[in-house]
Coordinates of C-alpha atoms in Angstrom, one line a residue:
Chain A
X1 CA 0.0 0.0 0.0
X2 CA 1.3 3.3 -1.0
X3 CA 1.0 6.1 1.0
X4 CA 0.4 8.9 -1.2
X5 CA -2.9 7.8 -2.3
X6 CA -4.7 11.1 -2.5
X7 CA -7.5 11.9 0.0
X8 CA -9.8 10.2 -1.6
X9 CA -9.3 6.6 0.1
X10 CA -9.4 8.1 4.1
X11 CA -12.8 9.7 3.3
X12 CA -14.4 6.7 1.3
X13 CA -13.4 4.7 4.2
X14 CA -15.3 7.3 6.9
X15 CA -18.0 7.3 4.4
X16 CA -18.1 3.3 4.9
X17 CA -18.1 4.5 9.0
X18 CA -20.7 6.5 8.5
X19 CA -23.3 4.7 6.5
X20 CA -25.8 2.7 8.5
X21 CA -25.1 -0.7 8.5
X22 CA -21.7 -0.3 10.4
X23 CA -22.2 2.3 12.0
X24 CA -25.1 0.9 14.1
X25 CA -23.2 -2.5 14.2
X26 CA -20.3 -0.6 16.1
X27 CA -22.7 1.3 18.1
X28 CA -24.6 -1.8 19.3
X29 CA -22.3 -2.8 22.0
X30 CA -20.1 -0.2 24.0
X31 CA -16.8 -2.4 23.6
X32 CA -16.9 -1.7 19.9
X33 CA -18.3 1.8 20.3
X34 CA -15.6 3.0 22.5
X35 CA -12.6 0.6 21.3
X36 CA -13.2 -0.1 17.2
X37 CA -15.4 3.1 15.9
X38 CA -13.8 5.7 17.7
X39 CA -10.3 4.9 17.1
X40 CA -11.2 4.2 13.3
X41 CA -12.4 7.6 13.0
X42 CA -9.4 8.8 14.2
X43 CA -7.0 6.7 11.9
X44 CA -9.2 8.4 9.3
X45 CA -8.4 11.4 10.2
X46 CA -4.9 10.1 10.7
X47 CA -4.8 8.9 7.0
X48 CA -6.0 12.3 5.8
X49 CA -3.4 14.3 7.6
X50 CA -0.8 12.4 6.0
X51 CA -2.4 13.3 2.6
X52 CA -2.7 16.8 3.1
X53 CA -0.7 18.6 -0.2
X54 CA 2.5 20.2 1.6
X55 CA 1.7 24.1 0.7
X56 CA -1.2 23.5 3.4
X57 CA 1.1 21.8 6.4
X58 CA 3.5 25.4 5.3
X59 CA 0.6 27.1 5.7
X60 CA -0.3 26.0 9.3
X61 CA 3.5 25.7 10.6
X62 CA 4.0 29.0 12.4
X63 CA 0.4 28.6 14.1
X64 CA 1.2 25.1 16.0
X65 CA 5.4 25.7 16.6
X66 CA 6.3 22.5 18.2
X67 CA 3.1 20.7 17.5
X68 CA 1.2 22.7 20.5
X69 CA -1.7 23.9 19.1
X70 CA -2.6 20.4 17.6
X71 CA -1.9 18.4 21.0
X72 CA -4.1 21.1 23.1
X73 CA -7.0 20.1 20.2
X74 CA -6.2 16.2 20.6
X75 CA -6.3 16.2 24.0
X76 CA -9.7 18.3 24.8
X77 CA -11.4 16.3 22.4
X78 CA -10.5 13.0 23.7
X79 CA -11.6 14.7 27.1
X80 CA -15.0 15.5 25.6
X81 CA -15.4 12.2 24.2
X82 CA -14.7 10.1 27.0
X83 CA -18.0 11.9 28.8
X84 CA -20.3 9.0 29.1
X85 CA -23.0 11.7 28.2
X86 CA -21.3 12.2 25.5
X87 CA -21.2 8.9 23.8
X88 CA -25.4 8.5 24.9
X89 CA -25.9 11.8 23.3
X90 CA -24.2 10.6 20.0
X91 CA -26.6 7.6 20.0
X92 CA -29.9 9.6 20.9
X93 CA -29.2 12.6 19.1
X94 CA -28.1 13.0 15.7
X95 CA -26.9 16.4 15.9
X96 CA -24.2 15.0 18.2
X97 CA -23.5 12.0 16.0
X98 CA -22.9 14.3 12.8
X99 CA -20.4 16.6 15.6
X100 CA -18.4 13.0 16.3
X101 CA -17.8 12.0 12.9
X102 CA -16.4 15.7 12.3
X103 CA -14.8 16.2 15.3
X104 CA -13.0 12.7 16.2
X105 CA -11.2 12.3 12.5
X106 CA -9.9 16.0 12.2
X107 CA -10.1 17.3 16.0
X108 CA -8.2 13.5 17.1
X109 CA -6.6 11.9 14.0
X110 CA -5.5 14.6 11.9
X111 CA -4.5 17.4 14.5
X112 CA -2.2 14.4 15.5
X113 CA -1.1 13.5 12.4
X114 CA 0.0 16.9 11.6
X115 CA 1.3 17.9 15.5
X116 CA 2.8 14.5 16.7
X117 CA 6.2 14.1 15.0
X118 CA 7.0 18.2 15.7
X119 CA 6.6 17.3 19.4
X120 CA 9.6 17.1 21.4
X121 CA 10.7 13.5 22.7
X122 CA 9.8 14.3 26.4
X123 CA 6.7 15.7 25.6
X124 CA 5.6 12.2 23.5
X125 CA 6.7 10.3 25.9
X126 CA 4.5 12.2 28.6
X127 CA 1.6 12.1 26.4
X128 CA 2.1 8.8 25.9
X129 CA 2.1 7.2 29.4
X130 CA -0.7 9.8 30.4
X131 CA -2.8 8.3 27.3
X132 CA -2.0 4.7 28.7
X133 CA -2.6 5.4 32.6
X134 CA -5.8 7.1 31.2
X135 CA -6.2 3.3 30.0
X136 CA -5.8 1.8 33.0
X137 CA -7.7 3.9 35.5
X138 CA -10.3 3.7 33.2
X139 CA -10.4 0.3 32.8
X140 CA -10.4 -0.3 36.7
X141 CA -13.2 2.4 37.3
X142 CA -15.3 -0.1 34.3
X143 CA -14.7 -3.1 36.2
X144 CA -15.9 -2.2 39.6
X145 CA -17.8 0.4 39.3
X146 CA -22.0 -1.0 40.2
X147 CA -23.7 1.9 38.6
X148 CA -23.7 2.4 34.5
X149 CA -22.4 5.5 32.8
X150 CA -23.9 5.0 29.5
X151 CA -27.8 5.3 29.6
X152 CA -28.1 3.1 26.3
X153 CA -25.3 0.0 27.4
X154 CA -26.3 -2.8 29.9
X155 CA -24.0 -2.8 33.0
X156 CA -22.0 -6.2 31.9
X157 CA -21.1 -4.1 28.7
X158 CA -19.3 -1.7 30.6
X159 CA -17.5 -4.5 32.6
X160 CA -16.0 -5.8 29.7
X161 CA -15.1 -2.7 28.5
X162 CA -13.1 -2.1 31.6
X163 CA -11.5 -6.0 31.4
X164 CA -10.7 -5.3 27.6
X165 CA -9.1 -1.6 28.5
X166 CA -7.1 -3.0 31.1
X167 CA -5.7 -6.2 28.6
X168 CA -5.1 -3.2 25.9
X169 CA -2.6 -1.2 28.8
X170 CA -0.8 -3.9 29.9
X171 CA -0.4 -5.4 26.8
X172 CA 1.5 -1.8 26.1
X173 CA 3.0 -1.5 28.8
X174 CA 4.4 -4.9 28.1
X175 CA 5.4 -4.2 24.5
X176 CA 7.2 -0.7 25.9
X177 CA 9.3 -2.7 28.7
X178 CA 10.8 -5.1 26.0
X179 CA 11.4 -1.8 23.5
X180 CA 13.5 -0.1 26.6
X181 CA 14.7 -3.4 28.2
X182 CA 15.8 -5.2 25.3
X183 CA 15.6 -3.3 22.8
X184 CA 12.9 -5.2 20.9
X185 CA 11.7 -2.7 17.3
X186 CA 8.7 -3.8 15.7
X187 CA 8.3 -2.2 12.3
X188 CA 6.1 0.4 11.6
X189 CA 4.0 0.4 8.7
X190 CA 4.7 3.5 6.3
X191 CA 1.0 5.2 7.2
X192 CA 2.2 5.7 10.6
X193 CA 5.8 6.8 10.2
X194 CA 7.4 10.2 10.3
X195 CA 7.0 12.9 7.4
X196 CA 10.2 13.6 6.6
X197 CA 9.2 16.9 5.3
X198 CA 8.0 18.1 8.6
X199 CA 10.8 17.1 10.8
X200 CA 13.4 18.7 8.5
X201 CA 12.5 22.2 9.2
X202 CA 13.9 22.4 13.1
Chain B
X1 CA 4.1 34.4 19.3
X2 CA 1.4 32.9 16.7
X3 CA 1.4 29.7 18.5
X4 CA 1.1 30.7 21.8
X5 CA -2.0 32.9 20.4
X6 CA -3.4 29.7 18.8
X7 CA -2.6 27.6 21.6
X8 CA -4.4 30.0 24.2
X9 CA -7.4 30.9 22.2
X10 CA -7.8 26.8 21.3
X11 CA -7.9 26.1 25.2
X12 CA -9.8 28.7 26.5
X13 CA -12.3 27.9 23.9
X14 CA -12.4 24.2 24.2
X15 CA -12.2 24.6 28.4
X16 CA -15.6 26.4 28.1
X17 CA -16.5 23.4 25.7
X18 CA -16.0 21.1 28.5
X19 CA -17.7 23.5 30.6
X20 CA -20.8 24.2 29.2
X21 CA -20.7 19.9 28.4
X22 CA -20.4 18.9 31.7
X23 CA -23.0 21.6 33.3
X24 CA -20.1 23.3 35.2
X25 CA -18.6 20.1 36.0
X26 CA -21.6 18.9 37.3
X27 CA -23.0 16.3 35.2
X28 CA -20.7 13.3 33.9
X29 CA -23.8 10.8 32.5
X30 CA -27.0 11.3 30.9
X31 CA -28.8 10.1 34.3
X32 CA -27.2 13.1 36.1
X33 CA -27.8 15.7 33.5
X34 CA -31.7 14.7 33.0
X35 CA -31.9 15.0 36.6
X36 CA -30.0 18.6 36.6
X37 CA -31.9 19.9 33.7
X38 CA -35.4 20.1 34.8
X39 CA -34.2 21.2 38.6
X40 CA -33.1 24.0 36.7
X41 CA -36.1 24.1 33.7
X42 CA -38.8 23.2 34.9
X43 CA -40.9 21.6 31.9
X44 CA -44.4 21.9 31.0
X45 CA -45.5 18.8 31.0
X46 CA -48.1 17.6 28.0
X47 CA -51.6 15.8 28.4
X48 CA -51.0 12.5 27.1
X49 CA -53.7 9.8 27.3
X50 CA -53.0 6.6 28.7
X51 CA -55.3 3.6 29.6
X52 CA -55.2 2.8 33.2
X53 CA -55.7 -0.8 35.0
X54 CA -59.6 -0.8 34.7
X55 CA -59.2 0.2 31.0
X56 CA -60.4 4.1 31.5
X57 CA -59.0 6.5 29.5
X58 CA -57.2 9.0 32.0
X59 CA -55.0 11.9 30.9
X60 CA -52.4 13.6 32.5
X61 CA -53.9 17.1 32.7
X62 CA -56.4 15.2 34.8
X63 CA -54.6 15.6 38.1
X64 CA -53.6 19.5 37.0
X65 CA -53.1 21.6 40.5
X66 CA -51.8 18.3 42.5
X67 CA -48.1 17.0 42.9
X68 CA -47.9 13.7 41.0
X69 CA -45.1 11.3 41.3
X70 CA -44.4 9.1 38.0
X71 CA -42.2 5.9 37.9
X72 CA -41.6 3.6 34.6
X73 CA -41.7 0.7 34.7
X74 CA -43.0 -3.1 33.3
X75 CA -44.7 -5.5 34.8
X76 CA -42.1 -8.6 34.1
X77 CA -39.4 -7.2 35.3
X78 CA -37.0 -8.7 37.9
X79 CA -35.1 -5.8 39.5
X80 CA -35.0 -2.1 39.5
X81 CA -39.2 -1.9 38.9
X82 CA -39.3 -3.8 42.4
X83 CA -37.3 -1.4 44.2
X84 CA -39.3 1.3 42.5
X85 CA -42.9 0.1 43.0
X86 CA -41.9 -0.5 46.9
X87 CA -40.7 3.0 46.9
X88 CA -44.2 3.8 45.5
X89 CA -45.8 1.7 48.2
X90 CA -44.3 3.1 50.5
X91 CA -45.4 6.7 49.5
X92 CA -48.5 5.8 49.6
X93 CA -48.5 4.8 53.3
X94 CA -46.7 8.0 54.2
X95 CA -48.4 10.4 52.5
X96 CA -52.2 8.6 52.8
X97 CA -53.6 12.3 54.2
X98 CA -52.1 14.4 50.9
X99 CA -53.6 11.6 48.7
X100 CA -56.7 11.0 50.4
X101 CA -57.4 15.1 50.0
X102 CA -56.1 15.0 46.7
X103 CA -52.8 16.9 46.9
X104 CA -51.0 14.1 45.9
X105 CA -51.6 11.5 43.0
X106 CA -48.9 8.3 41.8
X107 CA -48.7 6.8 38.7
X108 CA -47.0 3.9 37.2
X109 CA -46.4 4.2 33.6
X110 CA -45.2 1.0 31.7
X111 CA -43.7 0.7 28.8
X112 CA -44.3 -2.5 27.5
X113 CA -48.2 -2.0 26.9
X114 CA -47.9 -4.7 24.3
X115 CA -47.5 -7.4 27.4
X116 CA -48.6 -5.4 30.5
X117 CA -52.5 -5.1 29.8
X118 CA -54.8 -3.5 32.2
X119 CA -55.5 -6.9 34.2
X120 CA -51.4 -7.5 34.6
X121 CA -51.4 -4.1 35.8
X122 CA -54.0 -4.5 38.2
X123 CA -52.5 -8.0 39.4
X124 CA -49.1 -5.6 39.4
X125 CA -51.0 -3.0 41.7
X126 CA -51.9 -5.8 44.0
X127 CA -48.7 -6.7 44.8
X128 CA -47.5 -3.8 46.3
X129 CA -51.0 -3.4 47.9
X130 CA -51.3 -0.1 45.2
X131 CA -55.1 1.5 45.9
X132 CA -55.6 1.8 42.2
X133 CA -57.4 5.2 43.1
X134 CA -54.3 7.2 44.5
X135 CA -51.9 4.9 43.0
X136 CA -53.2 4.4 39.6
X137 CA -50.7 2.5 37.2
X138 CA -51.1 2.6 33.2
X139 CA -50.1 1.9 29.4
X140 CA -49.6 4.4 26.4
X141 CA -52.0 3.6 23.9
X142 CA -49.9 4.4 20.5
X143 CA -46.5 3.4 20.2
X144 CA -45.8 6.9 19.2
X145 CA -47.3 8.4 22.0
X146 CA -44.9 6.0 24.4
X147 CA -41.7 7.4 22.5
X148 CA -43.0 10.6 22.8
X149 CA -43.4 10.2 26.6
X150 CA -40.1 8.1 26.6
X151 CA -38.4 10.5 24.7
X152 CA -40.2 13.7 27.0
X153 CA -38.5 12.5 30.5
X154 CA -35.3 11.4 28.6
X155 CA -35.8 7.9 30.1
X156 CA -33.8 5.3 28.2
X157 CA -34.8 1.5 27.4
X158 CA -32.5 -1.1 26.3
X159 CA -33.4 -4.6 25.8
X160 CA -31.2 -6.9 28.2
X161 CA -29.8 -10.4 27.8
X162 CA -32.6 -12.3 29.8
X163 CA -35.2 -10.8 26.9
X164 CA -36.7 -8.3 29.6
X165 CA -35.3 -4.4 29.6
X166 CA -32.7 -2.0 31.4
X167 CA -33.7 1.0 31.7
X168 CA -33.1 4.7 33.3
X169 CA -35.2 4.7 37.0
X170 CA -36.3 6.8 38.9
X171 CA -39.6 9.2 39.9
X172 CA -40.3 11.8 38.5
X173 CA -42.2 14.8 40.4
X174 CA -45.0 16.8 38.3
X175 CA -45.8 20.4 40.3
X176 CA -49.5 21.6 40.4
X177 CA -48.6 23.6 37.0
X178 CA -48.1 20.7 35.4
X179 CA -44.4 20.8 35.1
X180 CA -41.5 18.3 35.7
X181 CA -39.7 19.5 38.2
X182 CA -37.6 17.3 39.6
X183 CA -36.4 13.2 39.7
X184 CA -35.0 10.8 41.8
X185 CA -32.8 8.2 41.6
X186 CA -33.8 4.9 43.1
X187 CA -31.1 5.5 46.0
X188 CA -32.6 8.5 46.4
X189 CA -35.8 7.8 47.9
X190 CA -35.3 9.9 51.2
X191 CA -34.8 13.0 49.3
X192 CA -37.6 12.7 47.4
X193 CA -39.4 12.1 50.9
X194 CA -37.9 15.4 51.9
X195 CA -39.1 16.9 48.8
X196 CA -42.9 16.1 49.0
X197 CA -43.1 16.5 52.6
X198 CA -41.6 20.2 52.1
X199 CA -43.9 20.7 48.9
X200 CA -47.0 19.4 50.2
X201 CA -46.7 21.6 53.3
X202 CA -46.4 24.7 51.6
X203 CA -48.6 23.9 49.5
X204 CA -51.0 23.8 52.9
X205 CA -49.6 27.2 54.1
X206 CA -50.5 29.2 50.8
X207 CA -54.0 27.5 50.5
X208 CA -54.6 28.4 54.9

């Protein structure tokens, strides 16, 4: 697969997200709400930052120095969208739904895409275990928590969405602690590499 | 420089976001937020029709310039509706004198009028020693009428794995004016003691 495929391919795949039959598929259960369609969106938008043409990523450069202004965007709306009103009101109300398929793929997946690689090491590498302890406390708050957030998932849905959260993290946290240990790489796949075009301009 | 004005004008935008999302930081689920929303809004409440266990038509407007207390519920159902319906039992005990003078009316609303008919309500009644006069339970008669009454106290019903429902409890207060004006969780049945007991006795003091 070739990366430069033109913008084309990230938004017939959000319009495959957004038609009916998958989406209510993914909305059906909260494990696949939370863990499948919301990270999809944001590889979307992901996919789309990457294909952005270069005059445009100019453009934007002096506005988000350092990648700043991109991460403040990632992380508020990751914030918003882990309300559990939230993720009812995207199920009961459609204005809301229409505001997640916009928000998560450019606020999330491309903001990142076009911030994440400008970002200093440290400042990754906090991001990055804040992102995963978020994971974890999450995931134990799922599990024992006796009340349910969502108003449209059963209780036991939410208990597996804690177990599954909690598998995800440590199976990170796992994969980090070989990387730093023993030095264990796995390849990346070219979608989610650097730009080199980006990280020339220091 | 630009950055920093990006960065700044992004946050404080996207903090009041989160602000005005959250009511202030005061409402994290949907539960808490329908309960917040008519404390603060108050809303009219409309006159839908409903059949009650003898199979009379009865409205809602019907009780106009009384307190009613609503709960949802169906008749089948193996947990939260039997906390509920004691809770309504119970109300009824304590506040006989209010409903006996007509200050106070309760109402079960179901929503699963396709099983719960008008004798499984009455058996339902029965159960929890329910009057049927103060305590009256019913069933909308349209299934557009029961989203709309669903859809009016934003009370949400999933099917479950054991082919009954979950769904969003609680009771929900109606003023004289016909308004919603507040609702209580399950757990929060003393408050809602509090509530009446407070309501009904002013209610005494402007009438004296």
């Amino acid at each position: 697969m070739k990366v430069r495929q033109g913008w084309y391919l990230p938004c017939l795949v959000w319009g495959v997200l957004a038609l009916p039959p998958l989406r209510h598929a993914l909305e059906l259960s909260m494990v696949t709400h939370m863990l499948v369609q919301l990270p999809a969106l944001a590889f979307v938008g992901w996919w789309l930052g990457q294909t952005l043409p270069e005059e445009f990523k100019r453009k934007i450069a002096p506005w988000n120095r350092w990648g700043i202004t991109g991460m403040v965007l990632v992380v508020v709306t990751v914030l918003y969208w882990m309300l559990p009103r939230a993720l009812d009101a995207a199920i009961s109300e459609p204005a809301f739904e229409i505001i997640k398929f916009i928000t998560v793929p450019l606020f999330i997946g491309t903001a990142l895409s076009l911030s994440w690689f400008q970002l200093s090491s440290i400042a990754q590498g906090v991001l990055k275990l804040e992102f995963w302890a978020m994971f974890m406390r999450l995931g134990w708050l799922y599990m024992v928590l006796p009340d349910r957030l969502c108003a449209n998932y059963l209780l036991g849905e939410q208990r597996i969405l804690g177990r599954a959260l909690l598998i995800l993290g440590s199976i990170w946290a796992a994969s980090w602690t070989l990387r730093i240990l023993f030095g264990v790489r796995w390849r990346k796949p070219r979608l989610l590499a650097s730009n080199p075009s980006l990280s020339e301009k220091k | 420089m630009k950055t920093l004005l990006a960065s700044t004008l992004l946050a404080v935008i996207s903090l009041t976001i989160l602000w005005v999302g959250t009511d202030g930081v005061r409402a994290f689920t949907a539960e808490e937020a329908r309960r917040l929303e008519v404390r603060e809004h108050p809303k009219p409440v409309p006159n839908w029709h409903l059949e009650n266990q003898n199979a009379e038509a009865i409205a809602l407007g019907d009780w106009r310039g009384q307190y009613v207390v609503v709960d949802f519920i169906y008749t089948s159902c193996p947990s939260v509706c039997l906390t509920l319906s004691s809770g309504m039992g119970s109300l009824q005990k304590e506040f006989s004198e209010a409903l006996e003078k007509d200050k106070l009316h309760l109402l079960s609303i179901s929503f699963d009028p396709e099983k719960d008919t008008p004798e499984r309500l009455r058996t339902h009644l029965s159960h929890f020693s329910g009057d049927g006069e103060q305590w009256v339970a019913a069933r909308p008669t349209h299934p557009v009428e029961k989203k709309a009454i669903l859809d009016f106290f934003k009370v949400t019903v999933i099917p479950d794995e054991m082919g009954g429902y979950t769904h969003s409890a609680g009771y929900h207060v109606i003023d004289p004016q016909g308004r919603l004006v507040a609702i209580f969780g399950v757990e929060e049945y003393p408050k809602l003691q509090d509530y009446l007991a407070l309501a009904l006795a002013e209610g005494e003091t402007s009438e004296g």
